[in-house]
PDB file of C-alpha atoms in Angstrom:
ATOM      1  CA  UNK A  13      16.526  10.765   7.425  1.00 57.00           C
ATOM      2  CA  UNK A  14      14.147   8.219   9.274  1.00 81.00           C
ATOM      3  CA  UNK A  15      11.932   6.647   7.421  1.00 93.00           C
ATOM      4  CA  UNK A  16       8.277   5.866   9.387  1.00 96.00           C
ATOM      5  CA  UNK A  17       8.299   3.707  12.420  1.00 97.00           C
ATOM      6  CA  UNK A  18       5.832   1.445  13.872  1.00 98.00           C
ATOM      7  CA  UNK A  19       5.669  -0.539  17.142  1.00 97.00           C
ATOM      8  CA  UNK A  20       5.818  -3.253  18.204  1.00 98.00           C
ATOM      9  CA  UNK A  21       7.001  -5.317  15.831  1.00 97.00           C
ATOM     10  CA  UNK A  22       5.088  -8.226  16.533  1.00 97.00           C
ATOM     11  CA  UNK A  23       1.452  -8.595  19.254  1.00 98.00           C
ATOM     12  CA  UNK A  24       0.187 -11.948  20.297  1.00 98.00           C
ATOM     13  CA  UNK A  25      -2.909 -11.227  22.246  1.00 98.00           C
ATOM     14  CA  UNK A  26      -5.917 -13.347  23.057  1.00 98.00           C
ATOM     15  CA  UNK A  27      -9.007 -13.177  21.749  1.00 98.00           C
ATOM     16  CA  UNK A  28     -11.103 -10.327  23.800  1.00 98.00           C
ATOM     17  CA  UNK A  29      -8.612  -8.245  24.333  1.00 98.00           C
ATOM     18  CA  UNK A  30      -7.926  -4.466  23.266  1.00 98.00           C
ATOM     19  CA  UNK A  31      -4.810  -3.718  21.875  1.00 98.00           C
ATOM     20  CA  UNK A  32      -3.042  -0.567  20.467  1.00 98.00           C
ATOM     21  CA  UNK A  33      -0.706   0.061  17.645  1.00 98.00           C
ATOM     22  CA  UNK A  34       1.614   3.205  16.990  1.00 98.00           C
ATOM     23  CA  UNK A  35       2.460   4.715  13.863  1.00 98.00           C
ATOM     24  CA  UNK A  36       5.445   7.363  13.848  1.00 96.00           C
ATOM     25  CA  UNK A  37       5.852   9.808  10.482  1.00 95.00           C
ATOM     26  CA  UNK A  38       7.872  11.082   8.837  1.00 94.00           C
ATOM     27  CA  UNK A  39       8.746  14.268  10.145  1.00 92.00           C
ATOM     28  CA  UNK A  40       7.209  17.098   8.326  1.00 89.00           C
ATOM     29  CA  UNK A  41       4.496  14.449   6.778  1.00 91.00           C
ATOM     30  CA  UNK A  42       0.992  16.300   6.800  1.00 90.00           C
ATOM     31  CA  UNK A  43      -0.795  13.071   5.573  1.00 93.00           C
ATOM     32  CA  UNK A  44      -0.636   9.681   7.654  1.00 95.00           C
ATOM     33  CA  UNK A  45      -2.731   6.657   6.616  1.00 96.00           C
ATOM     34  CA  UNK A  46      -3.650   2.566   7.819  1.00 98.00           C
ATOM     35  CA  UNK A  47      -3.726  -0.290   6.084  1.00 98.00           C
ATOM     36  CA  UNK A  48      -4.144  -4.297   6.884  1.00 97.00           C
ATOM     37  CA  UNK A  49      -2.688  -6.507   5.064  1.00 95.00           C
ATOM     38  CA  UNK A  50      -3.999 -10.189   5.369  1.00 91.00           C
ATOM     39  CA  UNK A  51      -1.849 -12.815   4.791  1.00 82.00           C
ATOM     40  CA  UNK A  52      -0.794 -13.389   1.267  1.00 75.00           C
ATOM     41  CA  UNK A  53      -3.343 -10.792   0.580  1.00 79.00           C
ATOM     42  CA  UNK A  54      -3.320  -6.760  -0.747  1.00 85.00           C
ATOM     43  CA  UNK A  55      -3.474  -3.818   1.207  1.00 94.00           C
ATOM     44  CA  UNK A  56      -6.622  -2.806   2.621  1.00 95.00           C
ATOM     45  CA  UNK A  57      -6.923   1.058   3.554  1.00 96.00           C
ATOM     46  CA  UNK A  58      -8.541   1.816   6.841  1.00 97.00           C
ATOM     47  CA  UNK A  59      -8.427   5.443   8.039  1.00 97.00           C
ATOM     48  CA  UNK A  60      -6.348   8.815   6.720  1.00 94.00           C
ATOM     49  CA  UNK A  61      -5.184  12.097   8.814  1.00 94.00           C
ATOM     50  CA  UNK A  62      -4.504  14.739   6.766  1.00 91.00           C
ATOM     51  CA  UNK A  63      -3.370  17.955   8.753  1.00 86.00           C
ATOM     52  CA  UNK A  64      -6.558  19.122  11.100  1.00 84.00           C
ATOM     53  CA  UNK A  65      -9.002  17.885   8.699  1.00 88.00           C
ATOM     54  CA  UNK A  66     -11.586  15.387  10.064  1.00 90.00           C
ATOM     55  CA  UNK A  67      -9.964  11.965   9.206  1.00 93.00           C
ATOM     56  CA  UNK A  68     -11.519   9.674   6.591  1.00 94.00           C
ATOM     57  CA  UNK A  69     -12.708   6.466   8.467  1.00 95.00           C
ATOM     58  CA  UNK A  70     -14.302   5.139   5.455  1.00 94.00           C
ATOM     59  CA  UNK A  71     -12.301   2.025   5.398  1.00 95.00           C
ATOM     60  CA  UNK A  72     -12.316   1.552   9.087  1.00 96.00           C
ATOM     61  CA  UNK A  73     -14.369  -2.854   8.854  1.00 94.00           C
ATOM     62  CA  UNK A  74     -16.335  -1.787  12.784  1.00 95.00           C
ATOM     63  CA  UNK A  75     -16.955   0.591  15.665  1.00 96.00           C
ATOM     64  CA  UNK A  76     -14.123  -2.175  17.198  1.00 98.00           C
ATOM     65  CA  UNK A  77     -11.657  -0.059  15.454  1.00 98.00           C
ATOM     66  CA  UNK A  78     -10.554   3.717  16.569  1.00 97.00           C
ATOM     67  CA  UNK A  79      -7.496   5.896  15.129  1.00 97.00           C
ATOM     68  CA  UNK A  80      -6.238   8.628  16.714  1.00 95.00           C
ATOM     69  CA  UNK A  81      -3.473  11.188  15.778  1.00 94.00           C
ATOM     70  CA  UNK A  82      -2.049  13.829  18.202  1.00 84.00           C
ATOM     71  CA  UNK A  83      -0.153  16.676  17.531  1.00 81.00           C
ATOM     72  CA  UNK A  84      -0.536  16.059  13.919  1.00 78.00           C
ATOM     73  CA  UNK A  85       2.516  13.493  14.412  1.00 90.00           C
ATOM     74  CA  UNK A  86       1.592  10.158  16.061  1.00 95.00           C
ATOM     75  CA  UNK A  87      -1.067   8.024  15.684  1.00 97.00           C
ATOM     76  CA  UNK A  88      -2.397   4.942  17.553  1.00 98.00           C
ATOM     77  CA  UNK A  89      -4.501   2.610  16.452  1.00 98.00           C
ATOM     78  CA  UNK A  90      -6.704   0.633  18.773  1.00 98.00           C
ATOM     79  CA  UNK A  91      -8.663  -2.556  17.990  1.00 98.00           C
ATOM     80  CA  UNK A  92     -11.022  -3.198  21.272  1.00 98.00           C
ATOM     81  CA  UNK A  93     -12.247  -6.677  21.733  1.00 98.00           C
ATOM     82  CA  UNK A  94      -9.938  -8.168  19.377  1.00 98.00           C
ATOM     83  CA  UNK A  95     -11.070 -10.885  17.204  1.00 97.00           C
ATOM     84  CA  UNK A  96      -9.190 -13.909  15.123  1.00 96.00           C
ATOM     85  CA  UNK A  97     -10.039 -12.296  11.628  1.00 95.00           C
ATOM     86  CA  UNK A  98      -8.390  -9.275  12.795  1.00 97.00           C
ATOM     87  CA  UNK A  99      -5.176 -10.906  12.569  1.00 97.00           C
ATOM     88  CA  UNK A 100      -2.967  -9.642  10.092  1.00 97.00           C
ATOM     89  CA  UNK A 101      -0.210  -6.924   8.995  1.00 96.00           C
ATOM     90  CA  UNK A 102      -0.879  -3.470  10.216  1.00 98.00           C
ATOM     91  CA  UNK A 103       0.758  -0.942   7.480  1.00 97.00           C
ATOM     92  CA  UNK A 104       1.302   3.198   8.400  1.00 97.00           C
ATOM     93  CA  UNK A 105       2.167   5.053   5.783  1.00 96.00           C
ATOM     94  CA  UNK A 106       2.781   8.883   5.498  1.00 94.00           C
ATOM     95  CA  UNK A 107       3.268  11.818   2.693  1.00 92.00           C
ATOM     96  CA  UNK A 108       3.961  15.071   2.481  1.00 88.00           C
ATOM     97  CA  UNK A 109       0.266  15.939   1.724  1.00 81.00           C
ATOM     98  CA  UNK A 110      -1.296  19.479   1.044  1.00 70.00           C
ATOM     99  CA  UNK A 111      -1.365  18.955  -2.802  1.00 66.00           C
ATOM    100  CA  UNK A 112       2.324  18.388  -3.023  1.00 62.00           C
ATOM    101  CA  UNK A 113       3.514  14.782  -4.428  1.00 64.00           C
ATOM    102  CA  UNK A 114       1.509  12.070  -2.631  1.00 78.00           C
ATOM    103  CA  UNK A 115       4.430   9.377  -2.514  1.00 88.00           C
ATOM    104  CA  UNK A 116       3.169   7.160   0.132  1.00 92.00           C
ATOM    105  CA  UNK A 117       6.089   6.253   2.459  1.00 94.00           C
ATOM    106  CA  UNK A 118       5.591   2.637   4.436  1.00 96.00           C
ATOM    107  CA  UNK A 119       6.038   1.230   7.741  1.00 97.00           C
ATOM    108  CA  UNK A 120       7.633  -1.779   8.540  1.00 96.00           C
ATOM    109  CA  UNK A 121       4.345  -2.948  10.081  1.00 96.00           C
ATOM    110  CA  UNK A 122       3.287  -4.948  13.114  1.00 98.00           C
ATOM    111  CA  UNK A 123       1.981  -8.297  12.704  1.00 97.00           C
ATOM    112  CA  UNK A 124      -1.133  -8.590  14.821  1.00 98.00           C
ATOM    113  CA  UNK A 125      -2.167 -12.056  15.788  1.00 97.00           C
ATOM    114  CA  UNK A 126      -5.055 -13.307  17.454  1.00 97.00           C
ATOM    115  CA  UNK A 127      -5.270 -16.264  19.820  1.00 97.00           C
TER     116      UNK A 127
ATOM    117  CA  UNK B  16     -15.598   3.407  -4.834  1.00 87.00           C
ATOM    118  CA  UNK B  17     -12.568   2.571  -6.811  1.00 91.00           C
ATOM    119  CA  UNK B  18     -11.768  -0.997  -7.666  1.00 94.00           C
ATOM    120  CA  UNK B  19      -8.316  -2.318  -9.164  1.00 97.00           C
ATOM    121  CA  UNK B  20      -7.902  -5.653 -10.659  1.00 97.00           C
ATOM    122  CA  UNK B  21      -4.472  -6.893 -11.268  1.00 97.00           C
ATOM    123  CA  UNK B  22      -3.264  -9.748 -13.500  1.00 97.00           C
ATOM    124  CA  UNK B  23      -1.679 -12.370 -13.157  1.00 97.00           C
ATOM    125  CA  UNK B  24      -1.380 -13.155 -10.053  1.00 96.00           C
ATOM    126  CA  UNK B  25       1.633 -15.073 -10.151  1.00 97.00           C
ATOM    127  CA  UNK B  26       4.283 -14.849 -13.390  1.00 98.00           C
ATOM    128  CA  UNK B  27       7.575 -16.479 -13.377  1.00 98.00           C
ATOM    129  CA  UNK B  28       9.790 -15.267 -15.750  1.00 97.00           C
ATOM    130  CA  UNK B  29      13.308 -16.198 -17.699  1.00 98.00           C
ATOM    131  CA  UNK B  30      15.838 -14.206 -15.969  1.00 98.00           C
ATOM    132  CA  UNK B  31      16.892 -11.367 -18.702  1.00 98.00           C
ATOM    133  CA  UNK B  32      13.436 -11.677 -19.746  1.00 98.00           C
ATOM    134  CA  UNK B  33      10.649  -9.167 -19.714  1.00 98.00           C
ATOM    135  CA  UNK B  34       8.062  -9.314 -17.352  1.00 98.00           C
ATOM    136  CA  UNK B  35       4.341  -7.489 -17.976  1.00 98.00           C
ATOM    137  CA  UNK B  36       1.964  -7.011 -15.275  1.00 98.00           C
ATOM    138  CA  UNK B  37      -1.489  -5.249 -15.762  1.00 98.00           C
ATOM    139  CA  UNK B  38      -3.951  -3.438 -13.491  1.00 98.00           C
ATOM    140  CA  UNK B  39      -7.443  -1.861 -14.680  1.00 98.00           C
ATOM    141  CA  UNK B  40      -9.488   0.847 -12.134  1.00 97.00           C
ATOM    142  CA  UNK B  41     -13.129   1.868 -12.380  1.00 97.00           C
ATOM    143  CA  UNK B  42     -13.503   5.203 -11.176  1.00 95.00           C
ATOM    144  CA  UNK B  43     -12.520   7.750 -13.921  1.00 94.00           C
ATOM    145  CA  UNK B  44     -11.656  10.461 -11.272  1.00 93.00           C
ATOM    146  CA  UNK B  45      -8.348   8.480 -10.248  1.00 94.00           C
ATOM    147  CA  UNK B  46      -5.217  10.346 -11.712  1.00 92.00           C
ATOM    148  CA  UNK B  47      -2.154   8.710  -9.158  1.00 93.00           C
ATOM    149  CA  UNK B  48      -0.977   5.279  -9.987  1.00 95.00           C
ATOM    150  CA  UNK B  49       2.046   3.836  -8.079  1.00 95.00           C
ATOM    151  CA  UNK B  50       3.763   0.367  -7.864  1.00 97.00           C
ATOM    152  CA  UNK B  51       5.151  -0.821  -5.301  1.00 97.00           C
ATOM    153  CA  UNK B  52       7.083  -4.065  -4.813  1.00 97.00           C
ATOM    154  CA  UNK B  53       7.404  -5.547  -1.458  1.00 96.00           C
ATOM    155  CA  UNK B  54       9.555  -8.552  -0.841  1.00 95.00           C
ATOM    156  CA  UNK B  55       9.018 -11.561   1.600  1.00 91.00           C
ATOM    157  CA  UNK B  56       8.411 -10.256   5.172  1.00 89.00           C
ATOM    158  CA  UNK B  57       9.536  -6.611   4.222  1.00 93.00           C
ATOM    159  CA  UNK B  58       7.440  -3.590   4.076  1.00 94.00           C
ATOM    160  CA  UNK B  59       6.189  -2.394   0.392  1.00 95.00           C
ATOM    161  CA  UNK B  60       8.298   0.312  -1.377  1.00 95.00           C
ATOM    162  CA  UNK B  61       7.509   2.626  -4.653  1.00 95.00           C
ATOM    163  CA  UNK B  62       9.242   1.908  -7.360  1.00 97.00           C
ATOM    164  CA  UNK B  63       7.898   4.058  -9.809  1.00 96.00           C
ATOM    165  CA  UNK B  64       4.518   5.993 -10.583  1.00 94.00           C
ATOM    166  CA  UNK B  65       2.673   7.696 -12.668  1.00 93.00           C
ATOM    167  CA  UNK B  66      -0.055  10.722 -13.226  1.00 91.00           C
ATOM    168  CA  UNK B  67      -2.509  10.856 -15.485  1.00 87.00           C
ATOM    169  CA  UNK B  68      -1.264  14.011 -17.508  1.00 85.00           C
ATOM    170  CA  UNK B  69       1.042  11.406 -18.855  1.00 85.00           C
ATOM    171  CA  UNK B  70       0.720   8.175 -20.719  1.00 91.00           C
ATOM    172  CA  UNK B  71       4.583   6.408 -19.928  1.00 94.00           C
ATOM    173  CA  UNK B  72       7.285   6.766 -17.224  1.00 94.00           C
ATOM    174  CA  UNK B  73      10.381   5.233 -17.754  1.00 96.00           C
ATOM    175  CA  UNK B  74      13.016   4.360 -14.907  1.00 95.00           C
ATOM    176  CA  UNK B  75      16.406   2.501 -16.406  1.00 96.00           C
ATOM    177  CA  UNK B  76      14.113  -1.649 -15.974  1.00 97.00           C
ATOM    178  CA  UNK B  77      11.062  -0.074 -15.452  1.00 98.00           C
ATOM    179  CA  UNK B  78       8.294   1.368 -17.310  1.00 98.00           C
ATOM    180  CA  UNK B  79       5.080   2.239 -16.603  1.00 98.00           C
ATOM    181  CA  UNK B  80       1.871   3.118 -19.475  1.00 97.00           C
ATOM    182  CA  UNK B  81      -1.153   4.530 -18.938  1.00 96.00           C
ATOM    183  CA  UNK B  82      -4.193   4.542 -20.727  1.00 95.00           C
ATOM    184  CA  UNK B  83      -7.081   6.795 -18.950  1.00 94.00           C
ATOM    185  CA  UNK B  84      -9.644   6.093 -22.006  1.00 94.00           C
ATOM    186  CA  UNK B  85      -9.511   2.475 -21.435  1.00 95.00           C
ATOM    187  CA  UNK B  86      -8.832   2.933 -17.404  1.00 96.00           C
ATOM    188  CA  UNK B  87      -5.954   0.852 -17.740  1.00 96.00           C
ATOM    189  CA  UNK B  88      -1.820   0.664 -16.544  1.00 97.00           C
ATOM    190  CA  UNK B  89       0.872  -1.626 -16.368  1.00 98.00           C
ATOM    191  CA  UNK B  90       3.979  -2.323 -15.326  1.00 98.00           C
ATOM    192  CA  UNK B  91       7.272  -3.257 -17.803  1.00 98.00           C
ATOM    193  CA  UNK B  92      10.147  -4.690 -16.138  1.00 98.00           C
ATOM    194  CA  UNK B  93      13.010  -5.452 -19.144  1.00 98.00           C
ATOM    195  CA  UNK B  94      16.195  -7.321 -18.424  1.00 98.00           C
ATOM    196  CA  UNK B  95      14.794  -9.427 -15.396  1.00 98.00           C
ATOM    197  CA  UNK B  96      17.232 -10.096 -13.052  1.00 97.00           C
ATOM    198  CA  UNK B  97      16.826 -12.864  -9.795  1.00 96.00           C
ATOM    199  CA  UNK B  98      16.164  -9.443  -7.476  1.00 96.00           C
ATOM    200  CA  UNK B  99      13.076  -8.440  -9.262  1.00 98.00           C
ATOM    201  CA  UNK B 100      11.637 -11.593  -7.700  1.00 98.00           C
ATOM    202  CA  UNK B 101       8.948 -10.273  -5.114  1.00 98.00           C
ATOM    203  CA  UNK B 102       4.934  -9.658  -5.075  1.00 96.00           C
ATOM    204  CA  UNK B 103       4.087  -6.013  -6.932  1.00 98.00           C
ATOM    205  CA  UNK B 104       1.037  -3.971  -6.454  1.00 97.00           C
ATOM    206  CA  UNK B 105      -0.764  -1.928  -8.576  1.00 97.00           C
ATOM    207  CA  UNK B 106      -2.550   1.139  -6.946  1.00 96.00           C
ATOM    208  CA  UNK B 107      -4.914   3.874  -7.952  1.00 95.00           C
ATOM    209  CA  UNK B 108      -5.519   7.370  -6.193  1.00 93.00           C
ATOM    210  CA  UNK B 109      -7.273  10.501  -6.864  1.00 87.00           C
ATOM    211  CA  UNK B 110      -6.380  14.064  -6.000  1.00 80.00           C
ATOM    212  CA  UNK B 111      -2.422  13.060  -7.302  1.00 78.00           C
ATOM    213  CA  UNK B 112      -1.669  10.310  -4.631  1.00 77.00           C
ATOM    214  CA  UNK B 113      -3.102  12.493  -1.433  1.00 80.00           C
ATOM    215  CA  UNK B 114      -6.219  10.282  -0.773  1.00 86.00           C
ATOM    216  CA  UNK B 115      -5.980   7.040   0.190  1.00 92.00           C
ATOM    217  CA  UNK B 116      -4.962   4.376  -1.968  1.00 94.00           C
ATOM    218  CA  UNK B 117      -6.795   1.399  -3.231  1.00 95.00           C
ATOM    219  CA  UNK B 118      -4.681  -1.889  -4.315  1.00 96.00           C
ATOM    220  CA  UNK B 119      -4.696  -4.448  -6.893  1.00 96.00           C
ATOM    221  CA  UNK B 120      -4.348  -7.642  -5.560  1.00 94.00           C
ATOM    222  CA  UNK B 121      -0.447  -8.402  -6.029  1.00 96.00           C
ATOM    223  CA  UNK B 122       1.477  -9.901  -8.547  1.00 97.00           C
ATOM    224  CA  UNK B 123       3.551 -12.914  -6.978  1.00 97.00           C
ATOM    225  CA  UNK B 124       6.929 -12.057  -9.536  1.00 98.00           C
ATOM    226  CA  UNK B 125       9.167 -14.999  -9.752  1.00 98.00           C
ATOM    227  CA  UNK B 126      13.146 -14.892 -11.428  1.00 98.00           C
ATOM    228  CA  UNK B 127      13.809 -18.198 -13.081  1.00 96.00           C
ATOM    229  CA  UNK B 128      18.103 -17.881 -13.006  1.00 93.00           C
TER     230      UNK B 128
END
């Protein structure tokens, strides 16, 4: 089946600006996470939906960043007033969740870069 | 929170060699450790994991140990071959993978042919 999508691909935006990111699951995945990954660098988590719970934003670096996830499917991800250092590799990944295996399945990613 | 240190950050290897790499966590409540291996300018896939009910998993090349007393895993790949080249990352979870998951710092593998 498909595996999780992401668009776009690639974002050039200037420095300033707001930009959004989408994440789609894989269908029937109750559990949908972010990560950035800086160049040449590991994964950093950001923010995970699982089902209706309240999402964990713990990893979310300011109030610049927002996640969103509707209909338990999609999510967006919006970085308002976008700086340099938030260039970088934006990873979705999705599992099954509700205690069965948590198998993380990944995105291709979108490669955010700031001008 | 959990931390994860990974060693070494960069390990060329024989090919048909074996290759080692090793990850330690703090937090004692973590019981989901994955690997995953992404390759240049592709997104990171598991290769194999492990719970902590179990001290080894064993895929054909691959192996994984576990040692909860000292809070430490690694990674065995036997028979190295030039497509094993690619960075690897260690990763540690609790509640069996469904929380989020914090990385090691890659492992930069390289196949010498």
């Amino acid at each position: 089946g498909a595996g999780v999508s992401q668009s776009p691909s690639n974002k050039v935006t200037e420095k300033g600006k707001d930009v959004e990111l989408r994440c789609d699951p894989i269908s029937g995945h109750t559990a949908l996470y972010w990560y950035r990954q800086s160049l040449g660098q590991g994964l950093e988590f950001l923010i995970y939906f699982q089902g209706n719970s309240a999402p964990d934003k713990s990893g979310l670096p300011s109030d610049r960043f927002s996640a969103e996830r509707t209909g338990g499917s999609v999510s967006t991800l919006t970085i308002q007033r976008t700086q340099q250092e938030d260039s970088a590799v934006y990873l979705c990944a999705s599992s099954l969740g509700g205690g069965v295996s948590g198998e993380q399945y990944f995105g291709p990613g979108t490669r955010l870069t700031v001008t | 929170g959990e931390n994860v240190e990974q060693h070494p950050s960069t390990l060329s290897v024989q090919e048909g060699d074996s290759a080692v790499i090793k990850c330690t966590y703090s937090d004692s409540a973590s019981n989901y450790f994955p690997w995953y291996k992404q390759e240049l300018g592709k997104r990171p896939q598991l290769i194999i994991d492990i719970r902590s009910n179990v001290g080894e998993k064993k895929d054909q090349r691959i192996a994984v140990t576990l040692n909860k007393t000292a809070k430490h895993f690694s990674l065995h790949i036997t028979e190295t071959q030039p497509e094993d080249s690619a960075v690897y990352f260690c990763a540690a979870s609790t509640n069996f993978g469904n929380e989020k998951l914090t990385f090691g710092t890659g492992t930069r593998l390289t196949i010498i042919p």
